[in-house]
Amino acid sequence: EDKVVQSPLSLVVHEGDTVTLNCSYEVTNFRSLLWYKQEKKAPTFLFMLTSSGIEKKSGRLSSILDKKELFSILNITATQTGDSAVYLCAVEANSGAGSYQLTFGKGTKLSVIP
Amino acid sequence: GAGVSQSPRYKVAKRGQDVALRCDPISGHVSLFWYQQALGQGPEFLTYFQNEAQLDKSGLPSDRFFAERPEGSVSTLKIQRTQQEDSAVYLCASRQTGEYSNQPQHFGDGTRLSIL
């Protein structure tokens, strides 16, 4: 059974701190790993990673994938209160029925204190 | 539309009632997914459509759950004889293509279902 494990499950930091969120996975027929940010509504897409060692960056957020060790990290530098959210890691895999469904971790709840 | 639209945003039903949840995907998106998200958990896959064809329903928890997408756009998830354990947020996602092609899934805001 496909499995995605995120750590830590929750994290409280002060504004300006840098945080690293972890995601490890065990998946058959891996295709890609995705990061989403979920506030009270829809998970919003952050990154999609398919190749090892290539960092993706968007503003203060960056992410990298290690397909040999089966993990990814999401870094947020100079955190702001608006970064407070649940960060979801998901792995896309071929189910065999052609669906390429996502298997999610439980998420990391990040709280940024002013 | 600009994004994935789901309705209603909130639904309260009594145990044993039937409910229907609607998803309007991004215009032109071929793939449509339904996920169930329990409190404090990540979303879990329910079912997948490619256009009007339901290609994967392996995640549906019981035969009380039924989904359709008759014209390949709007989809409805129906739950019959609801039970308390059905209480969750139901998320719909769409993807531009039918096959894997470096396109992410985009999610709607979800329907929060509460069964009393």
CSV table of C-alpha atoms in Angstrom, one decimal:
chain,number,residue,atom,x,y,z
A,1,GLU,CA,0.0,0.0,0.0
A,2,ASP,CA,1.3,3.5,-0.9
A,3,LYS,CA,2.4,5.5,2.1
A,4,VAL,CA,3.4,9.2,2.6
A,5,VAL,CA,4.7,10.3,6.0
A,6,GLN,CA,5.2,14.0,6.9
A,7,SER,CA,7.1,15.4,9.8
A,8,PRO,CA,6.7,17.3,12.0
A,9,LEU,CA,2.9,17.1,12.3
A,10,SER,CA,2.9,20.6,13.8
A,11,LEU,CA,5.3,23.4,14.1
A,12,VAL,CA,5.2,26.8,15.8
A,13,VAL,CA,7.7,29.5,14.8
A,14,HIS,CA,8.2,33.2,15.0
A,15,GLU,CA,8.0,35.5,12.1
A,16,GLY,CA,11.4,35.7,10.3
A,17,ASP,CA,12.4,32.1,11.1
A,18,THR,CA,13.3,29.5,8.5
A,19,VAL,CA,11.4,26.2,8.5
A,20,THR,CA,12.0,22.8,6.9
A,21,LEU,CA,9.1,20.4,6.4
A,22,ASN,CA,9.8,16.8,5.6
A,23,CYS,CA,8.0,14.2,3.5
A,24,SER,CA,9.0,10.6,3.0
A,25,TYR,CA,7.2,8.1,0.8
A,26,GLU,CA,6.9,4.4,-0.2
A,27,VAL,CA,5.0,4.2,-3.4
A,28,THR,CA,4.7,1.8,-6.3
A,29,ASN,CA,4.9,3.3,-9.8
A,30,PHE,CA,6.0,6.8,-8.6
A,31,ARG,CA,5.5,9.6,-11.0
A,32,SER,CA,5.8,12.9,-9.1
A,33,LEU,CA,5.6,14.5,-5.7
A,34,LEU,CA,3.5,17.6,-5.1
A,35,TRP,CA,3.3,20.1,-2.3
A,36,TYR,CA,0.0,21.9,-1.5
A,37,LYS,CA,-0.8,24.7,1.0
A,38,GLN,CA,-4.2,24.3,2.7
A,39,GLU,CA,-5.7,27.1,4.7
A,40,LYS,CA,-9.4,26.8,5.4
A,41,LYS,CA,-10.4,26.1,1.9
A,42,ALA,CA,-8.9,24.4,-1.2
A,43,PRO,CA,-5.4,22.9,-1.2
A,44,THR,CA,-3.5,25.3,-3.4
A,45,PHE,CA,-0.7,24.0,-5.5
A,46,LEU,CA,2.9,24.9,-4.7
A,47,PHE,CA,5.3,22.6,-6.4
A,48,MET,CA,5.5,19.5,-8.6
A,49,LEU,CA,8.7,17.5,-8.5
A,50,THR,CA,9.7,14.7,-10.8
A,51,SER,CA,13.5,14.7,-10.9
A,52,SER,CA,16.0,14.2,-8.1
A,53,GLY,CA,18.2,17.0,-7.0
A,54,ILE,CA,16.6,19.9,-8.9
A,55,GLU,CA,15.4,22.6,-6.6
A,56,LYS,CA,12.2,24.4,-7.4
A,57,LYS,CA,11.8,27.9,-6.0
A,58,SER,CA,9.0,30.4,-5.7
A,59,GLY,CA,9.7,33.5,-3.7
A,60,ARG,CA,10.6,32.4,-0.1
A,61,LEU,CA,9.5,28.8,-0.8
A,62,SER,CA,11.7,26.1,-2.2
A,63,SER,CA,11.5,22.3,-2.5
A,64,ILE,CA,13.7,19.4,-3.6
A,65,LEU,CA,13.2,15.7,-4.2
A,66,ASP,CA,15.5,12.8,-3.5
A,67,LYS,CA,14.3,9.8,-5.4
A,68,LYS,CA,17.0,7.5,-4.1
A,69,GLU,CA,16.2,8.1,-0.5
A,70,LEU,CA,12.5,8.6,-1.2
A,71,PHE,CA,12.0,12.0,0.5
A,72,SER,CA,11.4,15.6,-0.2
A,73,ILE,CA,11.7,18.8,1.8
A,74,LEU,CA,9.9,22.1,1.6
A,75,ASN,CA,11.8,25.1,2.9
A,76,ILE,CA,10.2,28.4,3.8
A,77,THR,CA,12.6,31.3,4.6
A,78,ALA,CA,11.8,34.5,6.5
A,79,THR,CA,8.3,33.2,7.5
A,80,GLN,CA,5.3,35.5,7.7
A,81,THR,CA,2.0,35.1,9.5
A,82,GLY,CA,0.4,34.5,6.1
A,83,ASP,CA,2.4,31.3,5.8
A,84,SER,CA,0.4,29.8,8.6
A,85,ALA,CA,-1.4,26.8,7.1
A,86,VAL,CA,-1.3,23.0,6.7
A,87,TYR,CA,1.2,21.9,4.2
A,88,LEU,CA,0.3,18.7,2.4
A,89,CYS,CA,2.7,16.4,0.6
A,90,ALA,CA,1.3,14.1,-2.0
A,91,VAL,CA,2.7,11.5,-4.3
A,92,GLU,CA,1.3,10.9,-7.7
A,93,ALA,CA,1.4,7.3,-8.8
A,94,ASN,CA,-0.1,5.1,-11.6
A,95,SER,CA,-2.9,3.1,-9.9
A,96,GLY,CA,-3.0,0.7,-12.8
A,97,ALA,CA,-6.3,2.1,-13.9
A,98,GLY,CA,-4.7,5.1,-15.4
A,99,SER,CA,-5.8,7.5,-12.8
A,100,TYR,CA,-2.5,8.9,-11.4
A,101,GLN,CA,-4.3,9.6,-8.2
A,102,LEU,CA,-2.6,11.4,-5.3
A,103,THR,CA,-1.7,9.8,-2.0
A,104,PHE,CA,-1.4,12.4,0.7
A,105,GLY,CA,0.4,12.6,4.0
A,106,LYS,CA,-1.4,13.9,7.1
A,107,GLY,CA,0.1,17.3,6.6
A,108,THR,CA,2.3,19.6,8.7
A,109,LYS,CA,0.4,22.4,10.5
A,110,LEU,CA,2.6,25.5,10.6
A,111,SER,CA,1.8,28.4,12.9
A,112,VAL,CA,3.8,31.6,12.5
A,113,ILE,CA,3.6,33.9,15.5
A,114,PRO,CA,4.1,37.6,15.0
B,1,GLY,CA,-14.7,28.9,-14.9
B,2,ALA,CA,-11.5,30.1,-13.4
B,3,GLY,CA,-11.3,27.4,-10.8
B,4,VAL,CA,-12.9,24.3,-9.5
B,5,SER,CA,-16.3,25.1,-8.0
B,6,GLN,CA,-18.1,22.9,-5.5
B,7,SER,CA,-21.6,23.1,-4.0
B,8,PRO,CA,-23.0,23.3,-1.5
B,9,ARG,CA,-20.1,24.5,0.7
B,10,TYR,CA,-21.8,23.0,3.8
B,11,LYS,CA,-24.4,20.2,4.0
B,12,VAL,CA,-26.0,18.9,7.2
B,13,ALA,CA,-28.1,15.8,6.9
B,14,LYS,CA,-29.7,13.3,9.3
B,15,ARG,CA,-28.4,9.8,9.4
B,16,GLY,CA,-30.1,7.7,6.7
B,17,GLN,CA,-30.8,10.6,4.3
B,18,ASP,CA,-29.3,10.7,0.8
B,19,VAL,CA,-27.0,13.6,-0.2
B,20,ALA,CA,-25.7,14.8,-3.5
B,21,LEU,CA,-22.5,16.9,-3.9
B,22,ARG,CA,-21.7,18.8,-7.0
B,23,CYS,CA,-18.4,19.6,-8.7
B,24,ASP,CA,-17.8,21.9,-11.6
B,25,PRO,CA,-14.2,21.4,-12.8
B,26,ILE,CA,-12.0,23.9,-14.6
B,27,SER,CA,-13.4,24.3,-18.2
B,28,GLY,CA,-11.8,21.8,-20.6
B,29,HIS,CA,-10.2,19.7,-17.9
B,30,VAL,CA,-10.3,16.0,-18.9
B,31,SER,CA,-9.6,14.4,-15.5
B,32,LEU,CA,-11.7,14.7,-12.4
B,33,PHE,CA,-11.0,13.3,-9.0
B,34,TRP,CA,-13.0,13.0,-5.8
B,35,TYR,CA,-11.3,12.9,-2.4
B,36,GLN,CA,-12.5,12.6,1.2
B,37,GLN,CA,-10.8,14.5,3.9
B,38,ALA,CA,-11.5,13.6,7.6
B,39,LEU,CA,-10.6,16.1,10.3
B,40,GLY,CA,-6.9,16.4,10.8
B,41,GLN,CA,-6.1,14.0,8.0
B,42,GLY,CA,-4.8,14.3,4.4
B,43,PRO,CA,-7.3,13.8,1.6
B,44,GLU,CA,-8.0,10.2,0.5
B,45,PHE,CA,-8.8,9.2,-3.0
B,46,LEU,CA,-12.3,8.1,-3.8
B,47,THR,CA,-12.8,7.9,-7.6
B,48,TYR,CA,-11.5,9.2,-10.9
B,49,PHE,CA,-13.1,10.2,-14.2
B,50,GLN,CA,-11.5,10.7,-17.6
B,51,ASN,CA,-14.1,12.7,-19.5
B,52,GLU,CA,-17.4,10.8,-18.8
B,53,ALA,CA,-15.7,7.5,-18.1
B,54,GLN,CA,-15.2,6.4,-14.5
B,55,LEU,CA,-11.9,4.6,-14.8
B,56,ASP,CA,-11.1,4.1,-11.1
B,57,LYS,CA,-13.6,3.7,-8.2
B,58,SER,CA,-11.3,1.7,-6.0
B,59,GLY,CA,-11.4,4.3,-3.2
B,60,LEU,CA,-15.2,4.4,-2.7
B,61,PRO,CA,-15.7,3.1,0.9
B,62,SER,CA,-19.0,1.3,0.2
B,63,ASP,CA,-21.7,0.7,-2.3
B,64,ARG,CA,-23.6,3.6,-0.7
B,65,PHE,CA,-21.2,5.9,-2.6
B,66,PHE,CA,-21.9,6.6,-6.2
B,67,ALA,CA,-20.4,9.2,-8.6
B,68,GLU,CA,-21.2,10.2,-12.1
B,69,ARG,CA,-20.0,12.7,-14.8
B,70,PRO,CA,-22.5,12.0,-17.6
B,71,GLU,CA,-21.4,14.7,-20.1
B,72,GLY,CA,-17.7,14.8,-19.2
B,73,SER,CA,-17.9,18.1,-17.3
B,74,VAL,CA,-19.9,18.5,-14.1
B,75,SER,CA,-19.7,15.6,-11.6
B,76,THR,CA,-22.0,14.5,-8.8
B,77,LEU,CA,-21.0,12.4,-5.8
B,78,LYS,CA,-24.0,10.8,-4.2
B,79,ILE,CA,-24.1,9.1,-0.8
B,80,GLN,CA,-27.1,7.0,0.0
B,81,ARG,CA,-28.3,6.2,3.5
B,82,THR,CA,-25.7,8.4,5.1
B,83,GLN,CA,-24.0,7.4,8.3
B,84,GLN,CA,-22.1,9.4,10.9
B,85,GLU,CA,-18.7,8.2,9.6
B,86,ASP,CA,-19.5,9.8,6.3
B,87,SER,CA,-18.9,13.2,8.0
B,88,ALA,CA,-15.9,14.8,6.3
B,89,VAL,CA,-14.9,17.4,3.7
B,90,TYR,CA,-15.4,16.1,0.2
B,91,LEU,CA,-12.9,17.6,-2.3
B,92,CYS,CA,-13.0,17.6,-6.0
B,93,ALA,CA,-10.0,18.2,-8.2
B,94,SER,CA,-9.5,18.5,-11.9
B,95,ARG,CA,-6.5,18.1,-14.2
B,96,GLN,CA,-6.1,19.4,-17.7
B,97,THR,CA,-5.0,16.1,-19.3
B,98,GLY,CA,-6.1,12.5,-19.1
B,99,GLU,CA,-2.6,11.1,-19.0
B,100,TYR,CA,0.3,12.0,-16.8
B,101,SER,CA,1.9,15.1,-18.3
B,102,ASN,CA,3.4,17.3,-15.6
B,103,GLN,CA,0.1,18.9,-14.9
B,104,PRO,CA,-1.0,19.2,-11.2
B,105,GLN,CA,-4.5,18.6,-9.9
B,106,HIS,CA,-6.3,21.7,-8.9
B,107,PHE,CA,-8.8,21.5,-6.0
B,108,GLY,CA,-12.1,23.1,-5.2
B,109,ASP,CA,-13.0,24.5,-1.7
B,110,GLY,CA,-14.8,21.3,-0.8
B,111,THR,CA,-18.2,20.4,0.7
B,112,ARG,CA,-18.2,20.0,4.4
B,113,LEU,CA,-20.7,17.2,5.2
B,114,SER,CA,-22.0,16.7,8.7
B,115,ILE,CA,-24.3,13.8,9.5
B,116,LEU,CA,-26.3,14.1,12.6
